[in-house]
XYZ file of C-alpha atoms in Angstrom:
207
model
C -99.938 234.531 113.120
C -97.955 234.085 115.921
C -99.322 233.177 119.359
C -96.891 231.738 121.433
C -93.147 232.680 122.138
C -90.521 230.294 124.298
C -87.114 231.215 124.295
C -85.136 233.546 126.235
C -84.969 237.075 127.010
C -82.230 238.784 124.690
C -82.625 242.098 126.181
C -85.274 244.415 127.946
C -86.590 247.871 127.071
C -88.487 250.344 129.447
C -92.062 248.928 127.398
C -90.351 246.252 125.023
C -88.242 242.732 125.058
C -86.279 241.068 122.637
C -86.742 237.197 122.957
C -84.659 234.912 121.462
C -86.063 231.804 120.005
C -83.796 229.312 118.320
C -81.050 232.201 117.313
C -84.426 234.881 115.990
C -84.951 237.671 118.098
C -88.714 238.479 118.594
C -89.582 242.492 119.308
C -92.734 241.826 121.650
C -94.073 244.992 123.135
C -95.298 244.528 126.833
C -96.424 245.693 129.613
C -94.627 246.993 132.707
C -96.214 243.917 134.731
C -95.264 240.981 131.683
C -92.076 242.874 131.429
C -91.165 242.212 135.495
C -92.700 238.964 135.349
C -90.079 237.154 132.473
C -87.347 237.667 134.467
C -83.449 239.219 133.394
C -81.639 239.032 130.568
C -80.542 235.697 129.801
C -83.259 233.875 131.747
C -86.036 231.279 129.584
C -89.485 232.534 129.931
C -92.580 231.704 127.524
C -94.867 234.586 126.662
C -98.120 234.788 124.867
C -98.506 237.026 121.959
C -100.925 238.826 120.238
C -100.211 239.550 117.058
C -101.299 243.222 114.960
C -101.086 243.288 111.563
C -100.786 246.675 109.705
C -100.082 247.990 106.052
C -96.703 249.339 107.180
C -95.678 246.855 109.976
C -96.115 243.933 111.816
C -96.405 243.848 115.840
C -96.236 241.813 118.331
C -97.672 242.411 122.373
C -96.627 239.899 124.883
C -98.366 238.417 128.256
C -97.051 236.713 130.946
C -100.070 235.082 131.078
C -103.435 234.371 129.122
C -105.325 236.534 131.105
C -103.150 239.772 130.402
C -103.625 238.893 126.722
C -107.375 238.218 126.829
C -108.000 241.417 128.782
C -105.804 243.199 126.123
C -108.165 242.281 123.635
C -110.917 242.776 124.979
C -109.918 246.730 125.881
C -108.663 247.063 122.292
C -111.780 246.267 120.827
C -112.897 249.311 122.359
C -112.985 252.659 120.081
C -110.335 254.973 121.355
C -108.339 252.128 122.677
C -105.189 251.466 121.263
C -102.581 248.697 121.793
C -100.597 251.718 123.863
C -103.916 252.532 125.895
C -104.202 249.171 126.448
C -100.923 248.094 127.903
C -100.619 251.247 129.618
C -103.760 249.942 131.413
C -102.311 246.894 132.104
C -99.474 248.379 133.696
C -101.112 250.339 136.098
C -103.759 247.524 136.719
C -104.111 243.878 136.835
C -106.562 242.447 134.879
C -108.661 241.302 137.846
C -108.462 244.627 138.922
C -109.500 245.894 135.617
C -112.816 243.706 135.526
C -113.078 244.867 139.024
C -113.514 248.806 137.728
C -115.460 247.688 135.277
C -118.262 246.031 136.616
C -118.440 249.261 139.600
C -117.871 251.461 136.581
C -115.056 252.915 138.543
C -113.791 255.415 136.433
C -110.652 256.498 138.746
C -109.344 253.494 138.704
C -109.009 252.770 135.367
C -107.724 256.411 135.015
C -104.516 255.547 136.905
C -103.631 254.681 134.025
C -101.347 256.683 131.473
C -103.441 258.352 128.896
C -106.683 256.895 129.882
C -109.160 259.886 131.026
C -112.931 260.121 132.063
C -114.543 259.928 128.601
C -112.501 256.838 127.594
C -112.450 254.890 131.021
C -116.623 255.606 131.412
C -116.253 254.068 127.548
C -114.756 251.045 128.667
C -116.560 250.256 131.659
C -120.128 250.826 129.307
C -118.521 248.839 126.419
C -117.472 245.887 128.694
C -119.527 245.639 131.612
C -121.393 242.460 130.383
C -117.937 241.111 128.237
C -116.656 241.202 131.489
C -118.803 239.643 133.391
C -119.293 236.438 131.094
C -115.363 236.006 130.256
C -114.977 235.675 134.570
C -111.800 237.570 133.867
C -111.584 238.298 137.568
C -109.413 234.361 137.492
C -106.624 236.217 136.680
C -106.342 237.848 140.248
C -104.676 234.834 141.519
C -101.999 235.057 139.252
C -101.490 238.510 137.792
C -101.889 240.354 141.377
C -105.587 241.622 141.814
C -108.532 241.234 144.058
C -109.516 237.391 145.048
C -112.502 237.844 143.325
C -114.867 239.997 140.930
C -118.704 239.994 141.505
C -120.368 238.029 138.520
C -117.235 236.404 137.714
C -116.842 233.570 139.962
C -119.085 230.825 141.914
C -121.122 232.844 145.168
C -121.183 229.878 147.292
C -119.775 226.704 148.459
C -122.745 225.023 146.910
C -122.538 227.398 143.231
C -118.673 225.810 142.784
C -120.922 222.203 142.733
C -123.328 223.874 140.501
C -120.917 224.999 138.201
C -118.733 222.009 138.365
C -121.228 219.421 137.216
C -122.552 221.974 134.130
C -119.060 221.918 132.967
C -118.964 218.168 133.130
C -122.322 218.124 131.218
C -120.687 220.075 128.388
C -121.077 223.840 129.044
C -118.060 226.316 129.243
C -116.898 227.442 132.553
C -117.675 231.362 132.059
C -121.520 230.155 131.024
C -121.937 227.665 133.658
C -120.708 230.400 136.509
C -123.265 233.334 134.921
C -126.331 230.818 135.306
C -125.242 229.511 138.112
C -124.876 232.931 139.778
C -128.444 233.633 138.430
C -129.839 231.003 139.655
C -127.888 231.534 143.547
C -130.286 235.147 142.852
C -133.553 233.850 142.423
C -133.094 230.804 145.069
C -131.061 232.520 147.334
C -127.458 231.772 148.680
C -128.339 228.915 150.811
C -129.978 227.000 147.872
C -128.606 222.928 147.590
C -126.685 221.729 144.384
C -130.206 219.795 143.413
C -132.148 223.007 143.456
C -129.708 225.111 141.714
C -128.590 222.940 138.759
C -131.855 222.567 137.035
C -132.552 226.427 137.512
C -129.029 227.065 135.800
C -129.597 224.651 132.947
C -133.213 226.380 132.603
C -131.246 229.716 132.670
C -129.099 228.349 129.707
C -131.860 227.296 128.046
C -133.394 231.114 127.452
C-alpha cells in the first residue's frame, strides 16, 4: 500500500496529478485545494496518499496534508460517500470547516459541495458528529484554510491547554486528553486551575 509520495509534479489535471518519483509517474486523484497547494508543473512537492484497492483497478487520492487525508476517510466510511463525494467535499470545504458543519449539523454547508444533497450531508453530520469530535480534526484549520477552531475539538481555556498538556505527557493521546479535558472545563467551569481539572480528566478517562 502506498502512503506517501515525494517527487515532482509531472503534470496537472482539472481533479488529477501525475507525480514523478524517481522516473514513475504516480496518477493521484485530488482535490481542487491539494491540487493548488503542490504547486506547477515541474515543482517538488510531497503528498499523502490513500490508497483504494478494487477488483478492476488500483487508485490512488492525494493530500497536501494529513488532515485532508484523515477527513477523507473518515467521510468515505460513510454509506453513500464515495471517494468523488468525498473530494468534491474537500474542495468546496476545508476540513476544519467540515468538522465545523458537522458538529452544528449544518447541512448547507456541507451541501456546497458538488453532489452532496440534504439526505447525504444530514447522513454525515449524524454518522460523524462524535468521530469528529474525538479525532479534534478542527487542527487542520491552521493549515488547510478553515475556522481557528471547532467546539469539542480543541483546549477551552488557557488553563485546559495545561490540562491537556500534562495527560499527554502521562501517556494519553492528544484527541483523548482534549475530550476529558473539555469535560471536565464543563462540570468545573471555565475558570477551574490545572490541579482541579487534571484529576477530573483522568477520572473522566477512567469511565
Amino acid at each position: 500500500m502506498i502512503s506517501k509520495l515525494k517527487g515532482r509534479v509531472e503534470e496537472r489535471g482539472k481533479d488529477s496529478a501525475t507525480i514523478d518519483v524517481n522516473g514513475v509517474g504516480y496518477l493521484v486523484r485530488a482535490s481542487a485545494r491539494t491540487l493548488a497547494a503542490i504547486g506547477a508543473e515541474g515543482e517538488a512537492c510531497v503528498l499523502h496518499v490513500e490508497t483504494a484497492v478494487r477488483e478492476d483497478a488500483i487508485e490512488l487520492f492525494g493530500f497536501a496534508a494529513r488532515e485532508e487525508r484523515d477527513c477523507f476517510r473518515l467521510l468515505t466510511g460513510v454509506q453513500g460517500v464515495g471517494p468523488k463525494a468525498g473530494l468534491a467535499l474537500l474542495s468546496a470545504l476545508a476540513p476544519g470547516e467540515i468538522a465545523a458543519a458537522i458538529l452544528a449539523e449544518d447541512k448547507a454547508t456541507l451541501c456546497r459541495a458538488d453532489g452532496v444533497g440534504p439526505k447525504l450531508a444530514q447522513r454525515i453530520a449524524s454518522e460523524l458528529k462524535d468521530k469528529v469530535a474525538s479525532l479534534g480534526l478542527a487542527l487542520a484549520a491552521g493549515k488547510a484554510g478553515g475556522p481557528a477552531a471547532v467546539p469539542g475539538a480543541a483546549p477551552a481555556t488557557d488553563a485546559a491547554a495545561d490540562a491537556v498538556s500534562a495527560l499527554v505527557n502521562l501517556g494519553y493521546r492528544r484527541a483523548e486528553a482534549v475530550a476529558a479535558t473539555n469535560k471536565a472545563v464543563k462540570r468545573l467551569g471555565e475558570d477551574a486551575r490545572v490541579n482541579a481539572l487534571v484529576p477530573e480528566a483522568l477520572r473522566e478517562l477512567a469511565r
